[in-house]
Short mmCIF file of C-alpha atoms in Angstrom, two decimals:
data_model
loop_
_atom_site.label_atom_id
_atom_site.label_comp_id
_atom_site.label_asym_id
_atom_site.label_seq_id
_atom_site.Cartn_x
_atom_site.Cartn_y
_atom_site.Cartn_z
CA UNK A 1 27.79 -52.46 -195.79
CA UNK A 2 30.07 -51.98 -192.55
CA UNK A 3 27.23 -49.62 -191.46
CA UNK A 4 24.35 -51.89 -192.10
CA UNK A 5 25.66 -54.82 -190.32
CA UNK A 6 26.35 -52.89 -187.65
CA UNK A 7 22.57 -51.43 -187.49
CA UNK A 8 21.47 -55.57 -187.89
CA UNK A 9 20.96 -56.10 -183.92
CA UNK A 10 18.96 -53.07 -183.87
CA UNK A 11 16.70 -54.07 -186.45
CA UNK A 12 16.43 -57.49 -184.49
CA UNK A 13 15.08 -55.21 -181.82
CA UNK A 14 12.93 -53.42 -184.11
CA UNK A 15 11.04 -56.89 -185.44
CA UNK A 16 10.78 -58.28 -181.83
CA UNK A 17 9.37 -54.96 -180.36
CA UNK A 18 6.35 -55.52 -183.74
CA UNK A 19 5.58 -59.00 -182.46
CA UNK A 20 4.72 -57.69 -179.19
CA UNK A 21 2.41 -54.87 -180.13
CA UNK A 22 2.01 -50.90 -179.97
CA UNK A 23 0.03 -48.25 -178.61
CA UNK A 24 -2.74 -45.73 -179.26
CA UNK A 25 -5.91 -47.44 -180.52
CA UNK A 26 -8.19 -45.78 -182.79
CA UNK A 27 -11.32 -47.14 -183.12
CA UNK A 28 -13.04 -44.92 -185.07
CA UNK A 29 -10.71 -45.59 -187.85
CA UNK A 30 -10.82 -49.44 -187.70
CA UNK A 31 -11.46 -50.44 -191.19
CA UNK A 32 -11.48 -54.15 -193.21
CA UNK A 33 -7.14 -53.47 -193.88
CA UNK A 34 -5.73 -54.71 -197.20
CA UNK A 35 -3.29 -57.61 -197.51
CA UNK A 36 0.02 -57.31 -196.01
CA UNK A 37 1.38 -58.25 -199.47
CA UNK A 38 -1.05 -55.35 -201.10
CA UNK A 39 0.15 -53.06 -198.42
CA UNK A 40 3.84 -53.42 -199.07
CA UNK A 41 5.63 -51.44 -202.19
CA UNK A 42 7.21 -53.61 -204.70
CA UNK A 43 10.60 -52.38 -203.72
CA UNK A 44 10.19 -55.43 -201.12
CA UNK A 45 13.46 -57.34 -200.89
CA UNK A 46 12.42 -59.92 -198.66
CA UNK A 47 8.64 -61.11 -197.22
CA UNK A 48 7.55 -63.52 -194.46
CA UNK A 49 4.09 -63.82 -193.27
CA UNK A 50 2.43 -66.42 -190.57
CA UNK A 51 -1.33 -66.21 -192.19
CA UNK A 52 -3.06 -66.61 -189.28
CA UNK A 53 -1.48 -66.16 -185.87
CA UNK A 54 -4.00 -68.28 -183.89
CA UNK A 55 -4.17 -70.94 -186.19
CA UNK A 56 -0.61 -71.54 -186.47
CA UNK A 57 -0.31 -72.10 -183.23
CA UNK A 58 -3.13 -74.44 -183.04
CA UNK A 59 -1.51 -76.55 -186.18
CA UNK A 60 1.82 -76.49 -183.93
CA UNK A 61 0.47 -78.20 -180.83
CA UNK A 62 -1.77 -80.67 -182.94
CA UNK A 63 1.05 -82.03 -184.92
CA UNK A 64 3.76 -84.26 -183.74
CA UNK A 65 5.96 -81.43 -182.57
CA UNK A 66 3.52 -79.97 -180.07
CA UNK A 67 2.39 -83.51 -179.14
CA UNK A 68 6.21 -84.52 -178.64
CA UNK A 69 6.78 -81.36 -176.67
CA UNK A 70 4.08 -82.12 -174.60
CA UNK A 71 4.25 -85.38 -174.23
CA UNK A 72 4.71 -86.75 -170.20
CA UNK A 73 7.91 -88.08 -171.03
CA UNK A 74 9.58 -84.40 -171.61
CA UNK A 75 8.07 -83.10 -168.37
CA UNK A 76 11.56 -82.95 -166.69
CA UNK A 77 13.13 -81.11 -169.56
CA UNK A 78 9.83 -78.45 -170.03
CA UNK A 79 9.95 -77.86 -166.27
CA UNK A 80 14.05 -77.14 -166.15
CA UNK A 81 13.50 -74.40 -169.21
CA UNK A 82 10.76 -73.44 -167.46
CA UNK A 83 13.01 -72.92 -164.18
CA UNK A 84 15.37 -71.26 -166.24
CA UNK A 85 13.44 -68.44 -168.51
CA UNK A 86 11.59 -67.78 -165.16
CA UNK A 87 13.54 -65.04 -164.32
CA UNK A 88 13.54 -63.42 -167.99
CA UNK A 89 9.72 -63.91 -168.01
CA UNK A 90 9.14 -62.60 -165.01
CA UNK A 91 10.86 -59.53 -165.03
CA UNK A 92 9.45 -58.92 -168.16
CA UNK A 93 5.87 -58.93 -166.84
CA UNK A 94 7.03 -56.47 -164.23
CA UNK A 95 8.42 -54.10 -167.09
CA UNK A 96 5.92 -54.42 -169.86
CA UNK A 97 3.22 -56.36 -168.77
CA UNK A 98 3.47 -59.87 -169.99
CA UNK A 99 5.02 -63.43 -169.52
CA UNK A 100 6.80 -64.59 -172.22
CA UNK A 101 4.23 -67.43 -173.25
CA UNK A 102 1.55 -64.56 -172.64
CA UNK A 103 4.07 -62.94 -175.92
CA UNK A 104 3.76 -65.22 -177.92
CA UNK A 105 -0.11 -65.83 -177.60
CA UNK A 106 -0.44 -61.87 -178.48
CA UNK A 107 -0.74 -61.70 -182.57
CA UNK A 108 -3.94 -62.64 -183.83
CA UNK A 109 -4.01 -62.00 -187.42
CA UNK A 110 -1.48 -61.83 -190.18
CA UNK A 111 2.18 -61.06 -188.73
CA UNK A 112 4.40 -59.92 -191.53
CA UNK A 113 8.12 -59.22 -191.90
CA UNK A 114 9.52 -57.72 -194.79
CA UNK A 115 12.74 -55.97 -195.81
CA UNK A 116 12.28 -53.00 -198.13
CA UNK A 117 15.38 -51.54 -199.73
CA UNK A 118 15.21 -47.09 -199.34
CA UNK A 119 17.30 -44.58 -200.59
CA UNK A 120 20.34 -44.23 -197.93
CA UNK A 121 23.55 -45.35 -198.31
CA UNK A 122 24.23 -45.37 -194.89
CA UNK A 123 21.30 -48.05 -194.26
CA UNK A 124 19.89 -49.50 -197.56
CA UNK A 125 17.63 -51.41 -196.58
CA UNK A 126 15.10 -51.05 -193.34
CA UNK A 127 12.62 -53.50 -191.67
CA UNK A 128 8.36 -53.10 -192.09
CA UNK A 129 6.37 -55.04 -190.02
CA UNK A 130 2.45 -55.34 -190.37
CA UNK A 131 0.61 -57.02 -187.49
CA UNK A 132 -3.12 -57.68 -186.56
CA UNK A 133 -3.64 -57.42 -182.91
CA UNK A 134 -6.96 -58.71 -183.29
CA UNK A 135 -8.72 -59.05 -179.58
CA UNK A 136 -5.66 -58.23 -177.80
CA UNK A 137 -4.96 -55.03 -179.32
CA UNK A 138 -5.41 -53.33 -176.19
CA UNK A 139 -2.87 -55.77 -174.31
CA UNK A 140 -0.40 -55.14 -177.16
CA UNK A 141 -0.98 -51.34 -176.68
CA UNK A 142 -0.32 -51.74 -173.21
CA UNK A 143 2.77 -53.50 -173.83
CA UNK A 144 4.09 -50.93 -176.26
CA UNK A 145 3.14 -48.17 -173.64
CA UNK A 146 5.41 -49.45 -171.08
CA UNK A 147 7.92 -50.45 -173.36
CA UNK A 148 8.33 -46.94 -174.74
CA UNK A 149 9.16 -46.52 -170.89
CA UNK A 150 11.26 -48.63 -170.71
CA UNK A 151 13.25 -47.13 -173.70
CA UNK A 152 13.02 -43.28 -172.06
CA UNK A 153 14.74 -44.33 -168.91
CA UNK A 154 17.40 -46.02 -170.81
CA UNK A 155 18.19 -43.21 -172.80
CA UNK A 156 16.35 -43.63 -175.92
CA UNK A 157 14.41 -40.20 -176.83
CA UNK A 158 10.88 -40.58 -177.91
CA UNK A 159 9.09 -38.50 -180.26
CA UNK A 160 5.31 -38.39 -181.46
CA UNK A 161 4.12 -36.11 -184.10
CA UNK A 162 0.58 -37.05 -185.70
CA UNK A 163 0.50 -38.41 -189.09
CA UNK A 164 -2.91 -39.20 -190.73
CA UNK A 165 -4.82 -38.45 -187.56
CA UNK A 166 -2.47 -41.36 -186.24
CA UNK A 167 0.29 -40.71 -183.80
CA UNK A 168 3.32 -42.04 -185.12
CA UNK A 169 5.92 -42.90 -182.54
CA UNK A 170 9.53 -42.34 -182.79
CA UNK A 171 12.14 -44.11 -181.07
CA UNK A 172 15.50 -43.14 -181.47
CA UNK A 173 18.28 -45.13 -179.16
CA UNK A 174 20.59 -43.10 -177.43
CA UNK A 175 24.27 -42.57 -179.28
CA UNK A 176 26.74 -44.82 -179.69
CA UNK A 177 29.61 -44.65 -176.65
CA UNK A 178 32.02 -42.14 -178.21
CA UNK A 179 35.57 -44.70 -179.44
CA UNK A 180 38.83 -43.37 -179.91
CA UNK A 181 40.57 -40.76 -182.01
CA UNK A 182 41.94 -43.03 -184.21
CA UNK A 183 38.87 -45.11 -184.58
CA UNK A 184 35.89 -43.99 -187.10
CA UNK A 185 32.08 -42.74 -184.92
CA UNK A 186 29.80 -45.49 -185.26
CA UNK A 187 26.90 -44.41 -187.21
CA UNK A 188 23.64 -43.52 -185.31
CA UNK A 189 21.50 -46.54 -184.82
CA UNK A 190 18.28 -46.57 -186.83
CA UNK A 191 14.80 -45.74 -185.23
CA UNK A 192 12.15 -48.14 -183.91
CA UNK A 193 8.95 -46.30 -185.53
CA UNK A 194 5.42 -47.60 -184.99
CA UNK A 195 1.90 -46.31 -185.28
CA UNK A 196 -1.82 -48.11 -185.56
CA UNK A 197 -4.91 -47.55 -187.53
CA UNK A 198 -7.42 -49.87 -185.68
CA UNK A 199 -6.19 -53.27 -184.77
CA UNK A 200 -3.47 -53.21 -187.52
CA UNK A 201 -0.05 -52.01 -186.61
CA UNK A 202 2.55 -50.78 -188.09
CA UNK A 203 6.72 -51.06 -187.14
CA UNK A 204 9.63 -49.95 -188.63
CA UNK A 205 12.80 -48.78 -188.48
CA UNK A 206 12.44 -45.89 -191.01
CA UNK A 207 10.30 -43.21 -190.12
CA UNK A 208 9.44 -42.70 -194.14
CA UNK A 209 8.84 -46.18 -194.73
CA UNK A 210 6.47 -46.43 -192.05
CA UNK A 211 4.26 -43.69 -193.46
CA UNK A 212 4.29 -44.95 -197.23
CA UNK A 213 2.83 -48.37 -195.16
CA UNK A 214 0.37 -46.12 -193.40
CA UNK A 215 -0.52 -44.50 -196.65
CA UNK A 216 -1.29 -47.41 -198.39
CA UNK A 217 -3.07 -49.24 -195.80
CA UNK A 218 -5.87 -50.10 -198.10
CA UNK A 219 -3.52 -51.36 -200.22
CA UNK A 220 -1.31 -49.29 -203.61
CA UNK A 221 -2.19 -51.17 -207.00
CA UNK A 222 -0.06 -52.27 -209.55
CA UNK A 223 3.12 -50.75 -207.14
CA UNK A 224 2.35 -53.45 -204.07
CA UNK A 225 4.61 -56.48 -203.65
CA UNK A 226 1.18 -58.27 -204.45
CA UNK A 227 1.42 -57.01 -208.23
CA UNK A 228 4.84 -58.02 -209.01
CA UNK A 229 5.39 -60.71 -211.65
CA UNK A 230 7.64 -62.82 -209.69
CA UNK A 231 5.59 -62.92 -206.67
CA UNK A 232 2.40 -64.05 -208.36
CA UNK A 233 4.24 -66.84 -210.09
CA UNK A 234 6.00 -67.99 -206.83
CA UNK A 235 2.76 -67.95 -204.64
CA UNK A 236 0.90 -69.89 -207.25
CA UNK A 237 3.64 -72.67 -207.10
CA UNK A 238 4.10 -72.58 -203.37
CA UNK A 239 0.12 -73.10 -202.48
CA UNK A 240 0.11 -70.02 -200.48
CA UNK A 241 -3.14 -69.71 -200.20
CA UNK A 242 -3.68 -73.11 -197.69
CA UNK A 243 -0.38 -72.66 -196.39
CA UNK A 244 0.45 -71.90 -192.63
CA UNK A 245 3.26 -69.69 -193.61
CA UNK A 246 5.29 -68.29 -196.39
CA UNK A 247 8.07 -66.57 -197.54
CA UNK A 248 9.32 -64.70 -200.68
CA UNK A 249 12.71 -63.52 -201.91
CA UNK A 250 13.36 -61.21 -204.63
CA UNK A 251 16.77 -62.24 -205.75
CA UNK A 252 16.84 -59.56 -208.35
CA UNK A 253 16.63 -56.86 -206.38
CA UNK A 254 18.84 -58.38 -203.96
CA UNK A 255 22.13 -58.58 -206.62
CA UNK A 256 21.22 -54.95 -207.67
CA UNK A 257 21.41 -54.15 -203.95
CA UNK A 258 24.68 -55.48 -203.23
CA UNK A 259 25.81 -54.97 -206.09
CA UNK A 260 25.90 -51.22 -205.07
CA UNK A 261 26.57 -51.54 -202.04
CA UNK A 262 29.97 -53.65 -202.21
CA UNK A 263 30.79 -50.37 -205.43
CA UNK A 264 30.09 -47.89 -202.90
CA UNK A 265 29.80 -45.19 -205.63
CA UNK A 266 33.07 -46.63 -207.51
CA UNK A 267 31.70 -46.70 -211.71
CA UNK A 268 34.23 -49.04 -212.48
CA UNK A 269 34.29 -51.70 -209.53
CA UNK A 270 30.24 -51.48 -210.32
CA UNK A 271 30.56 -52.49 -213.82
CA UNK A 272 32.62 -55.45 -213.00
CA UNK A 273 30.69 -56.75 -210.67
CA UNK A 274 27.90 -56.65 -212.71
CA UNK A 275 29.54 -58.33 -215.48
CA UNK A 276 30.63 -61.24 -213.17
CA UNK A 277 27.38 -61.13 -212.30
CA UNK A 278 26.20 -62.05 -215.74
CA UNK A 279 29.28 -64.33 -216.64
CA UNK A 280 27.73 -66.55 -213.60
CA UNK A 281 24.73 -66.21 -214.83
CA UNK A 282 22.92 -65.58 -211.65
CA UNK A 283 21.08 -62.70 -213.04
CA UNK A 284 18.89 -65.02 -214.30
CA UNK A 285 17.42 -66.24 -211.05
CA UNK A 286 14.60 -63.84 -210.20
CA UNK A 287 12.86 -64.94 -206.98
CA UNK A 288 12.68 -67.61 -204.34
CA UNK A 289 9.63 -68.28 -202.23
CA UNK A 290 8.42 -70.88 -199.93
CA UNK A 291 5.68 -72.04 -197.94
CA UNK A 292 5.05 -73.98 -194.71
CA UNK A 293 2.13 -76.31 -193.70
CA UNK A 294 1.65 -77.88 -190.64
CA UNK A 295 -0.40 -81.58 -190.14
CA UNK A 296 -0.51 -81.77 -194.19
CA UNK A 297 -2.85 -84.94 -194.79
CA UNK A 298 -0.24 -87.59 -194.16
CA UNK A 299 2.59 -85.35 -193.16
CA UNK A 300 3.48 -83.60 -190.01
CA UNK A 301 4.68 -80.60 -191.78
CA UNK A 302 5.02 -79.88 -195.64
CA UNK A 303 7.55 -77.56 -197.54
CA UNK A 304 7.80 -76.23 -200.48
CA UNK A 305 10.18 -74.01 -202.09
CA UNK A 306 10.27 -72.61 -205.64
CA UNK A 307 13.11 -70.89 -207.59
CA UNK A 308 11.83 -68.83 -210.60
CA UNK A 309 15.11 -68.81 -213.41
CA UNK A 310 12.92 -68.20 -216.39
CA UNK A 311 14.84 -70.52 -219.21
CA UNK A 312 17.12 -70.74 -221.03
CA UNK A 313 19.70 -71.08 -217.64
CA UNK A 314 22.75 -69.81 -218.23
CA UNK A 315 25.96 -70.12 -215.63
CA UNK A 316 25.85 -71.75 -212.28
CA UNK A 317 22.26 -72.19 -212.51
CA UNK A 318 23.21 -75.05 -214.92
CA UNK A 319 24.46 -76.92 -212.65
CA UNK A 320 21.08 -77.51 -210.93
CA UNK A 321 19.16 -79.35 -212.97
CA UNK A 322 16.86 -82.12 -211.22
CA UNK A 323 14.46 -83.55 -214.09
CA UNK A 324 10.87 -84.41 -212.59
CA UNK A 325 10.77 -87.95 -211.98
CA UNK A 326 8.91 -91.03 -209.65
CA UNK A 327 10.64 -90.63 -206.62
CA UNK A 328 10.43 -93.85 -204.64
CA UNK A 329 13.38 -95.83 -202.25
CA UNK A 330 15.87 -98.15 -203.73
CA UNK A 331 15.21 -101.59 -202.80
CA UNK A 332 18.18 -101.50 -200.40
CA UNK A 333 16.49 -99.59 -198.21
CA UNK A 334 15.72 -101.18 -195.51
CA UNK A 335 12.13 -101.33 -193.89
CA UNK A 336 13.67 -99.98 -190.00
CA UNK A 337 15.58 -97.11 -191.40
CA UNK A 338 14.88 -94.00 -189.64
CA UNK A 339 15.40 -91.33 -192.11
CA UNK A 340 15.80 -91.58 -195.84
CA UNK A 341 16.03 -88.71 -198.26
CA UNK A 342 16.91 -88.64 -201.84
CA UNK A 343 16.35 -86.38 -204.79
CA UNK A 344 16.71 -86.27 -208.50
CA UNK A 345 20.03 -84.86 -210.37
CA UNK A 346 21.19 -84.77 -213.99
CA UNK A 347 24.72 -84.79 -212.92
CA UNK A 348 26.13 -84.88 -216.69
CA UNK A 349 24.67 -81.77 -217.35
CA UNK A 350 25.96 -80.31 -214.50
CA UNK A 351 29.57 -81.66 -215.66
CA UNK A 352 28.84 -80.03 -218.68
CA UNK A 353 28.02 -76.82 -217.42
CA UNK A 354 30.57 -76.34 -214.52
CA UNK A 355 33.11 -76.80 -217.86
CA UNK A 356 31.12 -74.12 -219.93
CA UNK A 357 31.79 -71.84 -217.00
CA UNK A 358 35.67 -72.99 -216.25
CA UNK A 359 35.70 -72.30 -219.94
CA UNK A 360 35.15 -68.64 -220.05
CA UNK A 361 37.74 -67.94 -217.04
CA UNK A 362 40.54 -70.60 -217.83
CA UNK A 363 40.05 -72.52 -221.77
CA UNK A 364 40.08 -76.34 -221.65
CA UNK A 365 41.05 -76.73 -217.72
CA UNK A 366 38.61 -79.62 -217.26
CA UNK A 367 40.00 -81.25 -220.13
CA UNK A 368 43.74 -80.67 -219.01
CA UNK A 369 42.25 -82.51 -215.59
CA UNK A 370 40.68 -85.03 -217.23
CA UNK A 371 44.03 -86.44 -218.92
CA UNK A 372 46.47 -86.28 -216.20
CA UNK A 373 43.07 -88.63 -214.74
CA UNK A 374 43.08 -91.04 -217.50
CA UNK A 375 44.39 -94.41 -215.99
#
């Protein structure tokens, strides 16, 4: 785990540098590509995906955000940020080739993150990213060009060897600054990894993962994130289909995960954990997944999130249990209030539970509290 969070800004760099684009353009093998979600194996961890690049953008400046950002009375403020990422933006176009608003206006398509957990103790888990250049695949490959440049004369060694008929680029930082005798080497910092078939491209920061993507391009079965159980059931609840964007968390595989990381190869700690694990109950939440969409009939923006806990709940997922009812404001509410929230909870039940679980650590503590109360 201490080697993983370590390798976290990295990966930060490795997402970033997917957003912007890559190189080598192939048009003879530009094909119709498969989902991101078909693409991905179903040893995905985590998933976020803007369906449409363009159009979430135009859905940001037509709702009240982009009309409140640009509205006359925030000129001040827009020009002083402005004054103030001009340096950033501009030596940026000198290095790769773009202004930072000319960035963000790059993706065309889908743009997917995902985390997919791999096979290496050291880093368990390494970051895919799918993106469609659309008509500025050329700009992106021009920006990738320059930034693999950019990474040479900073001391990152690049190598290319041809996968596919594609040439898949390797990036590999340069070695940590060597630390003490009595201090432990900091692991080598993961790869950025990249390759394109067409307009679709491909970034990682595992050079295998990146070729399992490349290999499925047209998309793997019943083995794609697409295919799993929990997925399915969270996309149908989320409206993914009309959303802007949407995300997806596989909180199964994310226990199992830390679970063996935190035993680091210790049997015994292992087996405990996964037994508190169960006490809690919180192997019975499977997934999370959520969705985003912007200038929703009467709303500016509409979320929706969905946690699938197939029942009977057992544990701390007891304790949230908000029955489905008319939702409306109290009639002391008044008519000028500027914000008002409220949501539904069956608070007994969550009494009840929170003293089912006190029970199995510590017998009749709640009721022991509950005396010395009385009065």
């Amino acid at each position: 785990m201490p080697k993983a969070k370590r390798a976290i800004p990295r990966l930060a760099l490795v997402g970033w540098l997917g957003l912007t684009g890559l190189v080598g353009l192939q048009a003879n093998l530009a094909q119709a590509a498969a989902p991101p979600e078909r693409v991905l194996p179903d040893s995905t961890i985590f998933f976020v995906k803007i369906n449409d690049a363009v159009k979430f953008r135009e859905a940001f400046r037509e709702s009240q955000y982009g009309r409140l950002w640009n509205d006359p009375a925030l000129g001040p403020i827009r020009a002083d940020l402005a004054d103030k990422l001009k340096s950033t933006s501009d030596t940026m176009k000198d290095k790769v080739g773009v202004t930072l608003n000319e960035l963000i206006e790059l993706p065309q398509g889908p743009v997917v993150v995902a985390a997919v957990a791999q096979d290496d103790p050291a880093i368990p888990v390494s970051i895919a990213i799918i993106a469609d250049a659309g008509a500025n695949a050329e700009k992106m490959a021009e920006v990738m060009t320059r930034s693999n440049k950019q990474a040479e004369q900073n001391g990152a060694k690049i190598n290319t060897e041809t996968f596919q008929n594609l040439p898949l680029h390797v990036i590999q930082p340069p070695p940590p600054k060597e630390k003490g005798d009595d201090e432990k080497p900091a692991p080598p910092a993961p790869p950025v990894v990249w390759t394109n078939a067409g307009g679709v491209f491909y970034i990682g920061s595992s050079v295998s993962g990146i070729k399992d993507l490349v290999s499925h391009a047209e998309g793997r079965g019943s083995q794609s994130l697409a295919s799993g159980e929990s997925y399915v059931k969270t996309q149908g609840k989320i409206g993914a289909e009309s959303a802007h964007a949407v995300w997806f968390l596989d909180v199964a595989k994310l226990v199992k995960l830390v679970t063996k990381a935190s035993a680091q190869g210790a049997e015994a700690q292992a087996q405990q954990i996964e037994f508190l694990v169960q006490e809690l109950g919180l192997n019975g939440l499977k997934s999370a997944g959520g969705s985003l969409t912007l200038n929703a009939g009467n709303y500016t923006s509409l979320t929706k999130t969905f946690f699938l806990s197939p029942a009977p709940v057992q544990g701390l997922l007891k304790l949230f249990s908000f029955p489905p009812i008319a939702m409306k404001p109290e009639p002391w509410v008044p008519a000028t209030v500027a914000s008002y929230q409220s949501f539904s909870w069956d608070l007994d039940n969550a009494f009840n539970a929170i003293n089912d679980l006190v029970n199995k650590f510590q017998p009749g503590m709640l009721n022991v509290l509950e005396q010395q109360l009385v009065g």
